[in-house]
mmCIF file with all atom_site columns, C-alpha atoms in Angstrom:
data_model
loop_
_atom_site.group_PDB
_atom_site.id
_atom_site.type_symbol
_atom_site.label_atom_id
_atom_site.label_alt_id
_atom_site.label_comp_id
_atom_site.label_asym_id
_atom_site.label_entity_id
_atom_site.label_seq_id
_atom_site.pdbx_PDB_ins_code
_atom_site.Cartn_x
_atom_site.Cartn_y
_atom_site.Cartn_z
_atom_site.occupancy
_atom_site.B_iso_or_equiv
_atom_site.pdbx_formal_charge
_atom_site.auth_seq_id
_atom_site.auth_comp_id
_atom_site.auth_asym_id
_atom_site.auth_atom_id
_atom_site.pdbx_PDB_model_num
ATOM 1   C CA . MET A 1 1   ? -71.725 -63.648 49.596 1.00 79.00 ? 1   MET A CA 1
ATOM 2   C CA . ASP A 1 2   ? -72.292 -61.153 46.787 1.00 91.00 ? 2   ASP A CA 1
ATOM 3   C CA . GLU A 1 3   ? -73.950 -62.962 43.832 1.00 93.00 ? 3   GLU A CA 1
ATOM 4   C CA . LYS A 1 4   ? -71.741 -61.053 41.349 1.00 94.00 ? 4   LYS A CA 1
ATOM 5   C CA . VAL A 1 5   ? -68.570 -62.169 43.110 1.00 92.00 ? 5   VAL A CA 1
ATOM 6   C CA . LEU A 1 6   ? -69.828 -65.747 43.256 1.00 93.00 ? 6   LEU A CA 1
ATOM 7   C CA . ARG A 1 7   ? -70.492 -65.760 39.484 1.00 94.00 ? 7   ARG A CA 1
ATOM 8   C CA . LEU A 1 8   ? -67.028 -64.325 38.866 1.00 91.00 ? 8   LEU A CA 1
ATOM 9   C CA . ALA A 1 9   ? -65.500 -67.077 41.005 1.00 89.00 ? 9   ALA A CA 1
ATOM 10  C CA . GLN A 1 10  ? -67.387 -69.709 38.997 1.00 94.00 ? 10  GLN A CA 1
ATOM 11  C CA . GLU A 1 11  ? -66.198 -68.149 35.721 1.00 93.00 ? 11  GLU A CA 1
ATOM 12  C CA . VAL A 1 12  ? -62.583 -68.107 36.924 1.00 88.00 ? 12  VAL A CA 1
ATOM 13  C CA . ILE A 1 13  ? -62.815 -71.794 37.876 1.00 91.00 ? 13  ILE A CA 1
ATOM 14  C CA . ALA A 1 14  ? -64.381 -72.644 34.496 1.00 94.00 ? 14  ALA A CA 1
ATOM 15  C CA . LEU A 1 15  ? -61.621 -70.708 32.717 1.00 90.00 ? 15  LEU A CA 1
ATOM 16  C CA . PHE A 1 16  ? -58.888 -72.604 34.554 1.00 88.00 ? 16  PHE A CA 1
ATOM 17  C CA . VAL A 1 17  ? -60.582 -75.903 33.694 1.00 91.00 ? 17  VAL A CA 1
ATOM 18  C CA . GLU A 1 18  ? -60.637 -74.863 30.018 1.00 92.00 ? 18  GLU A CA 1
ATOM 19  C CA . PHE A 1 19  ? -56.978 -73.821 30.168 1.00 86.00 ? 19  PHE A CA 1
ATOM 20  C CA . LYS A 1 20  ? -56.029 -77.187 31.609 1.00 85.00 ? 20  LYS A CA 1
ATOM 21  C CA . LYS A 1 21  ? -58.002 -78.936 28.862 1.00 88.00 ? 21  LYS A CA 1
ATOM 22  C CA . PHE A 1 22  ? -56.382 -76.716 26.202 1.00 85.00 ? 22  PHE A CA 1
ATOM 23  C CA . PHE A 1 23  ? -52.892 -77.494 27.424 1.00 82.00 ? 23  PHE A CA 1
ATOM 24  C CA . ARG A 1 24  ? -53.664 -81.186 27.683 1.00 80.00 ? 24  ARG A CA 1
ATOM 25  C CA . GLU A 1 25  ? -55.171 -81.437 24.170 1.00 80.00 ? 25  GLU A CA 1
ATOM 26  C CA . CYS A 1 26  ? -53.487 -78.731 22.099 1.00 76.00 ? 26  CYS A CA 1
ATOM 27  C CA . MET A 1 27  ? -50.003 -78.978 23.513 1.00 77.00 ? 27  MET A CA 1
ATOM 28  C CA . THR A 1 28  ? -49.902 -82.722 22.928 1.00 77.00 ? 28  THR A CA 1
ATOM 29  C CA . THR A 1 29  ? -48.668 -83.208 19.382 1.00 75.00 ? 29  THR A CA 1
ATOM 30  C CA . GLY A 1 30  ? -46.905 -86.540 19.568 1.00 75.00 ? 30  GLY A CA 1
ATOM 31  C CA . GLU A 1 31  ? -43.556 -84.698 19.499 1.00 73.00 ? 31  GLU A CA 1
ATOM 32  C CA . GLU A 1 32  ? -43.293 -84.286 23.265 1.00 75.00 ? 32  GLU A CA 1
ATOM 33  C CA . LEU A 1 33  ? -40.474 -86.036 25.042 1.00 77.00 ? 33  LEU A CA 1
ATOM 34  C CA . LEU A 1 34  ? -42.431 -86.314 28.291 1.00 85.00 ? 34  LEU A CA 1
ATOM 35  C CA . SER A 1 35  ? -46.021 -86.925 29.297 1.00 86.00 ? 35  SER A CA 1
ATOM 36  C CA . PRO A 1 36  ? -47.638 -83.896 30.969 1.00 85.00 ? 36  PRO A CA 1
ATOM 37  C CA . GLU A 1 37  ? -47.379 -85.606 34.374 1.00 89.00 ? 37  GLU A CA 1
ATOM 38  C CA . ARG A 1 38  ? -43.699 -86.478 33.964 1.00 93.00 ? 38  ARG A CA 1
ATOM 39  C CA . PHE A 1 39  ? -42.992 -82.968 32.663 1.00 91.00 ? 39  PHE A CA 1
ATOM 40  C CA . GLN A 1 40  ? -44.677 -81.404 35.717 1.00 92.00 ? 40  GLN A CA 1
ATOM 41  C CA . CYS A 1 41  ? -42.714 -83.670 38.044 1.00 95.00 ? 41  CYS A CA 1
ATOM 42  C CA . LEU A 1 42  ? -39.374 -82.800 36.440 1.00 95.00 ? 42  LEU A CA 1
ATOM 43  C CA . LEU A 1 43  ? -40.316 -79.122 36.250 1.00 94.00 ? 43  LEU A CA 1
ATOM 44  C CA . HIS A 1 44  ? -40.937 -79.035 40.005 1.00 94.00 ? 44  HIS A CA 1
ATOM 45  C CA . LEU A 1 45  ? -37.690 -80.872 40.699 1.00 95.00 ? 45  LEU A CA 1
ATOM 46  C CA . SER A 1 46  ? -35.799 -78.470 38.422 1.00 94.00 ? 46  SER A CA 1
ATOM 47  C CA . ARG A 1 47  ? -36.989 -75.575 40.608 1.00 93.00 ? 47  ARG A CA 1
ATOM 48  C CA . LEU A 1 48  ? -35.949 -77.277 43.848 1.00 90.00 ? 48  LEU A CA 1
ATOM 49  C CA . ASP A 1 49  ? -32.576 -78.475 45.032 1.00 81.00 ? 49  ASP A CA 1
ATOM 50  C CA . GLU A 1 50  ? -34.198 -81.732 46.088 1.00 90.00 ? 50  GLU A CA 1
ATOM 51  C CA . ALA A 1 51  ? -37.532 -82.972 47.378 1.00 93.00 ? 51  ALA A CA 1
ATOM 52  C CA . GLY A 1 52  ? -38.976 -85.801 49.406 1.00 92.00 ? 52  GLY A CA 1
ATOM 53  C CA . LEU A 1 53  ? -41.742 -88.027 48.091 1.00 92.00 ? 53  LEU A CA 1
ATOM 54  C CA . THR A 1 54  ? -44.472 -86.608 50.346 1.00 91.00 ? 54  THR A CA 1
ATOM 55  C CA . ALA A 1 55  ? -43.696 -82.956 49.573 1.00 92.00 ? 55  ALA A CA 1
ATOM 56  C CA . LEU A 1 56  ? -43.482 -83.664 45.852 1.00 94.00 ? 56  LEU A CA 1
ATOM 57  C CA . SER A 1 57  ? -46.742 -85.637 45.823 1.00 94.00 ? 57  SER A CA 1
ATOM 58  C CA . GLU A 1 58  ? -48.489 -82.718 47.574 1.00 93.00 ? 58  GLU A CA 1
ATOM 59  C CA . MET A 1 59  ? -47.106 -80.220 45.052 1.00 92.00 ? 59  MET A CA 1
ATOM 60  C CA . LEU A 1 60  ? -48.222 -82.357 42.119 1.00 92.00 ? 60  LEU A CA 1
ATOM 61  C CA . HIS A 1 61  ? -51.523 -83.490 43.676 1.00 91.00 ? 61  HIS A CA 1
ATOM 62  C CA . VAL A 1 62  ? -50.619 -87.115 42.965 1.00 92.00 ? 62  VAL A CA 1
ATOM 63  C CA . SER A 1 63  ? -50.679 -90.043 45.365 1.00 95.00 ? 63  SER A CA 1
ATOM 64  C CA . SER A 1 64  ? -47.338 -91.039 46.846 1.00 93.00 ? 64  SER A CA 1
ATOM 65  C CA . SER A 1 65  ? -47.643 -94.540 45.387 1.00 94.00 ? 65  SER A CA 1
ATOM 66  C CA . ALA A 1 66  ? -48.311 -93.264 41.835 1.00 95.00 ? 66  ALA A CA 1
ATOM 67  C CA . LEU A 1 67  ? -45.487 -90.747 42.153 1.00 95.00 ? 67  LEU A CA 1
ATOM 68  C CA . CYS A 1 68  ? -43.106 -93.408 43.454 1.00 94.00 ? 68  CYS A CA 1
ATOM 69  C CA . ILE A 1 69  ? -43.759 -95.478 40.311 1.00 95.00 ? 69  ILE A CA 1
ATOM 70  C CA . MET A 1 70  ? -43.267 -92.425 38.083 1.00 96.00 ? 70  MET A CA 1
ATOM 71  C CA . LEU A 1 71  ? -40.038 -91.445 39.851 1.00 96.00 ? 71  LEU A CA 1
ATOM 72  C CA . GLY A 1 72  ? -38.772 -95.014 39.520 1.00 95.00 ? 72  GLY A CA 1
ATOM 73  C CA . GLY A 1 73  ? -39.231 -94.800 35.751 1.00 96.00 ? 73  GLY A CA 1
ATOM 74  C CA . LEU A 1 74  ? -37.592 -91.380 35.601 1.00 96.00 ? 74  LEU A CA 1
ATOM 75  C CA . GLU A 1 75  ? -34.688 -92.740 37.634 1.00 97.00 ? 75  GLU A CA 1
ATOM 76  C CA . LYS A 1 76  ? -34.245 -95.711 35.264 1.00 97.00 ? 76  LYS A CA 1
ATOM 77  C CA . GLU A 1 77  ? -34.101 -93.228 32.372 1.00 96.00 ? 77  GLU A CA 1
ATOM 78  C CA . GLY A 1 78  ? -31.436 -91.205 34.161 1.00 97.00 ? 78  GLY A CA 1
ATOM 79  C CA . LEU A 1 79  ? -33.651 -88.136 34.551 1.00 97.00 ? 79  LEU A CA 1
ATOM 80  C CA . VAL A 1 80  ? -33.781 -88.125 38.360 1.00 97.00 ? 80  VAL A CA 1
ATOM 81  C CA . GLU A 1 81  ? -31.630 -89.597 41.085 1.00 97.00 ? 81  GLU A CA 1
ATOM 82  C CA . ARG A 1 82  ? -32.621 -90.581 44.549 1.00 93.00 ? 82  ARG A CA 1
ATOM 83  C CA . GLU A 1 83  ? -30.666 -90.680 47.732 1.00 92.00 ? 83  GLU A CA 1
ATOM 84  C CA . ARG A 1 84  ? -31.504 -91.849 51.224 1.00 87.00 ? 84  ARG A CA 1
ATOM 85  C CA . SER A 1 85  ? -31.212 -89.196 53.890 1.00 78.00 ? 85  SER A CA 1
ATOM 86  C CA . PRO A 1 86  ? -28.064 -89.663 55.993 1.00 80.00 ? 86  PRO A CA 1
ATOM 87  C CA . ASN A 1 87  ? -30.095 -88.652 59.076 1.00 81.00 ? 87  ASN A CA 1
ATOM 88  C CA . ASP A 1 88  ? -33.088 -90.926 58.471 1.00 80.00 ? 88  ASP A CA 1
ATOM 89  C CA . ARG A 1 89  ? -32.612 -93.961 56.215 1.00 78.00 ? 89  ARG A CA 1
ATOM 90  C CA . ARG A 1 90  ? -36.405 -94.180 55.718 1.00 80.00 ? 90  ARG A CA 1
ATOM 91  C CA . GLU A 1 91  ? -36.451 -90.783 54.022 1.00 85.00 ? 91  GLU A CA 1
ATOM 92  C CA . VAL A 1 92  ? -35.654 -90.695 50.297 1.00 89.00 ? 92  VAL A CA 1
ATOM 93  C CA . ARG A 1 93  ? -34.750 -87.433 48.563 1.00 93.00 ? 93  ARG A CA 1
ATOM 94  C CA . TYR A 1 94  ? -35.086 -86.919 44.799 1.00 96.00 ? 94  TYR A CA 1
ATOM 95  C CA . ARG A 1 95  ? -33.239 -84.506 42.571 1.00 95.00 ? 95  ARG A CA 1
ATOM 96  C CA . ILE A 1 96  ? -33.182 -83.887 38.850 1.00 97.00 ? 96  ILE A CA 1
ATOM 97  C CA . THR A 1 97  ? -30.105 -84.920 36.876 1.00 97.00 ? 97  THR A CA 1
ATOM 98  C CA . PRO A 1 98  ? -28.400 -82.764 34.231 1.00 97.00 ? 98  PRO A CA 1
ATOM 99  C CA . ARG A 1 99  ? -30.032 -84.991 31.601 1.00 97.00 ? 99  ARG A CA 1
ATOM 100 C CA . GLY A 1 100 ? -33.446 -84.436 33.202 1.00 96.00 ? 100 GLY A CA 1
ATOM 101 C CA . ARG A 1 101 ? -32.844 -80.685 33.371 1.00 96.00 ? 101 ARG A CA 1
ATOM 102 C CA . ALA A 1 102 ? -31.913 -80.638 29.669 1.00 96.00 ? 102 ALA A CA 1
ATOM 103 C CA . MET A 1 103 ? -35.099 -82.542 28.830 1.00 94.00 ? 103 MET A CA 1
ATOM 104 C CA . VAL A 1 104 ? -37.196 -80.027 30.798 1.00 94.00 ? 104 VAL A CA 1
ATOM 105 C CA . GLU A 1 105 ? -35.573 -77.127 28.921 1.00 94.00 ? 105 GLU A CA 1
ATOM 106 C CA . THR A 1 106 ? -36.177 -78.843 25.563 1.00 92.00 ? 106 THR A CA 1
ATOM 107 C CA . GLU A 1 107 ? -39.815 -79.494 26.428 1.00 91.00 ? 107 GLU A CA 1
ATOM 108 C CA . LYS A 1 108 ? -40.336 -75.929 27.706 1.00 91.00 ? 108 LYS A CA 1
ATOM 109 C CA . GLU A 1 109 ? -38.934 -74.603 24.428 1.00 92.00 ? 109 GLU A CA 1
ATOM 110 C CA . ARG A 1 110 ? -41.155 -76.937 22.380 1.00 89.00 ? 110 ARG A CA 1
ATOM 111 C CA . ARG A 1 111 ? -44.247 -75.874 24.312 1.00 88.00 ? 111 ARG A CA 1
ATOM 112 C CA . SER A 1 112 ? -43.343 -72.184 24.055 1.00 90.00 ? 112 SER A CA 1
ATOM 113 C CA . LEU A 1 113 ? -42.934 -72.411 20.280 1.00 91.00 ? 113 LEU A CA 1
ATOM 114 C CA . LEU A 1 114 ? -46.211 -74.266 19.914 1.00 89.00 ? 114 LEU A CA 1
ATOM 115 C CA . LEU A 1 115 ? -48.093 -71.739 22.041 1.00 90.00 ? 115 LEU A CA 1
ATOM 116 C CA . ALA A 1 116 ? -46.413 -68.872 20.176 1.00 93.00 ? 116 ALA A CA 1
ATOM 117 C CA . ARG A 1 117 ? -47.881 -70.271 16.946 1.00 91.00 ? 117 ARG A CA 1
ATOM 118 C CA . TYR A 1 118 ? -51.370 -70.040 18.462 1.00 90.00 ? 118 TYR A CA 1
ATOM 119 C CA . LEU A 1 119 ? -50.709 -66.554 19.805 1.00 93.00 ? 119 LEU A CA 1
ATOM 120 C CA . SER A 1 120 ? -49.365 -65.298 16.478 1.00 95.00 ? 120 SER A CA 1
ATOM 121 C CA . SER A 1 121 ? -52.914 -65.455 15.078 1.00 96.00 ? 121 SER A CA 1
ATOM 122 C CA . PHE A 1 122 ? -53.905 -62.683 17.526 1.00 95.00 ? 122 PHE A CA 1
ATOM 123 C CA . SER A 1 123 ? -53.638 -59.036 16.501 1.00 96.00 ? 123 SER A CA 1
ATOM 124 C CA . GLU A 1 124 ? -51.064 -56.876 18.265 1.00 96.00 ? 124 GLU A CA 1
ATOM 125 C CA . ALA A 1 125 ? -53.862 -55.262 20.290 1.00 97.00 ? 125 ALA A CA 1
ATOM 126 C CA . GLU A 1 126 ? -55.213 -58.692 21.310 1.00 97.00 ? 126 GLU A CA 1
ATOM 127 C CA . GLN A 1 127 ? -51.719 -59.826 22.299 1.00 96.00 ? 127 GLN A CA 1
ATOM 128 C CA . GLU A 1 128 ? -51.285 -56.710 24.448 1.00 97.00 ? 128 GLU A CA 1
ATOM 129 C CA . GLN A 1 129 ? -54.697 -57.264 26.039 1.00 97.00 ? 129 GLN A CA 1
ATOM 130 C CA . LEU A 1 130 ? -53.797 -60.898 26.762 1.00 94.00 ? 130 LEU A CA 1
ATOM 131 C CA . LYS A 1 131 ? -50.449 -59.825 28.231 1.00 95.00 ? 131 LYS A CA 1
ATOM 132 C CA . LYS A 1 132 ? -52.223 -57.480 30.651 1.00 96.00 ? 132 LYS A CA 1
ATOM 133 C CA . LEU A 1 133 ? -54.696 -60.217 31.560 1.00 91.00 ? 133 LEU A CA 1
ATOM 134 C CA . VAL A 1 134 ? -51.855 -62.668 32.245 1.00 90.00 ? 134 VAL A CA 1
ATOM 135 C CA . GLU A 1 135 ? -50.126 -60.078 34.434 1.00 94.00 ? 135 GLU A CA 1
ATOM 136 C CA . GLY A 1 136 ? -53.401 -59.539 36.313 1.00 91.00 ? 136 GLY A CA 1
ATOM 137 C CA . LEU A 1 137 ? -53.921 -63.277 36.817 1.00 87.00 ? 137 LEU A CA 1
ATOM 138 C CA . SER A 1 138 ? -50.336 -63.631 37.994 1.00 88.00 ? 138 SER A CA 1
ATOM 139 C CA . LEU A 1 139 ? -50.902 -60.870 40.536 1.00 90.00 ? 139 LEU A CA 1
ATOM 140 C CA . PHE A 1 140 ? -54.154 -62.559 41.613 1.00 85.00 ? 140 PHE A CA 1
ATOM 141 C CA . LEU A 1 141 ? -52.312 -65.828 42.253 1.00 83.00 ? 141 LEU A CA 1
ATOM 142 C CA . LYS A 1 142 ? -49.590 -64.056 44.239 1.00 87.00 ? 142 LYS A CA 1
ATOM 143 C CA . LYS A 1 143 ? -52.190 -62.273 46.342 1.00 86.00 ? 143 LYS A CA 1
ATOM 144 C CA . MET A 1 144 ? -53.825 -65.618 47.060 1.00 81.00 ? 144 MET A CA 1
ATOM 145 C CA . GLY A 1 145 ? -50.460 -66.976 48.269 1.00 77.00 ? 145 GLY A CA 1
ATOM 146 C CA . ARG A 1 146 ? -50.172 -69.385 45.370 1.00 54.00 ? 146 ARG A CA 1
ATOM 147 C CA . GLU A 1 147 ? -46.538 -69.244 44.236 1.00 48.00 ? 147 GLU A CA 1
ATOM 148 C CA . GLY A 1 148 ? -46.123 -72.977 43.776 1.00 46.00 ? 148 GLY A CA 1
ATOM 149 C CA . LYS A 1 149 ? -47.589 -73.918 47.159 1.00 47.00 ? 149 LYS A CA 1
ATOM 150 C CA . GLY A 1 150 ? -50.478 -73.255 49.481 1.00 44.00 ? 150 GLY A CA 1
ATOM 151 C CA . GLY A 1 151 ? -53.359 -71.197 48.190 1.00 42.00 ? 151 GLY A CA 1
ATOM 152 C CA . PRO A 1 152 ? -57.021 -71.024 49.068 1.00 42.00 ? 152 PRO A CA 1
ATOM 153 C CA . PHE A 1 153 ? -57.823 -74.555 47.880 1.00 42.00 ? 153 PHE A CA 1
ATOM 154 C CA . SER A 1 154 ? -54.849 -76.340 49.399 1.00 39.00 ? 154 SER A CA 1
ATOM 155 C CA . SER A 1 155 ? -55.588 -78.890 52.071 1.00 33.00 ? 155 SER A CA 1
#
């Protein structure tokens, strides 16, 4: 393996770790309606018609038991609903409710406004440079087969 490529890979991993930390720390203001984990869960459900527990736990990288507890709470709050499969009573399918979808949209808007405040401190040239970098990273993820599933690190 080329040493230069290996260093680049390590830098990319470090950057993603820092991004995750940034979003965890800086996007948490006390005004959020949902914890980051609950937001991610509802966000995934909002993109799908419905999902089973196993598939959802794989997407979120959370154990099925922890996710089951989270989904139970979201169900009690009226944010998700669950239904047993008519074909297999052991299989439970989850879907987001209109109330859950509205909460996701509100939280997405809150996060966008907060991030926009950070980005507004950048010059126009820096914003354009960042935009190109984001487009490049997005292309990188697509090339790696990582549009919400799979990818080089998936098991």
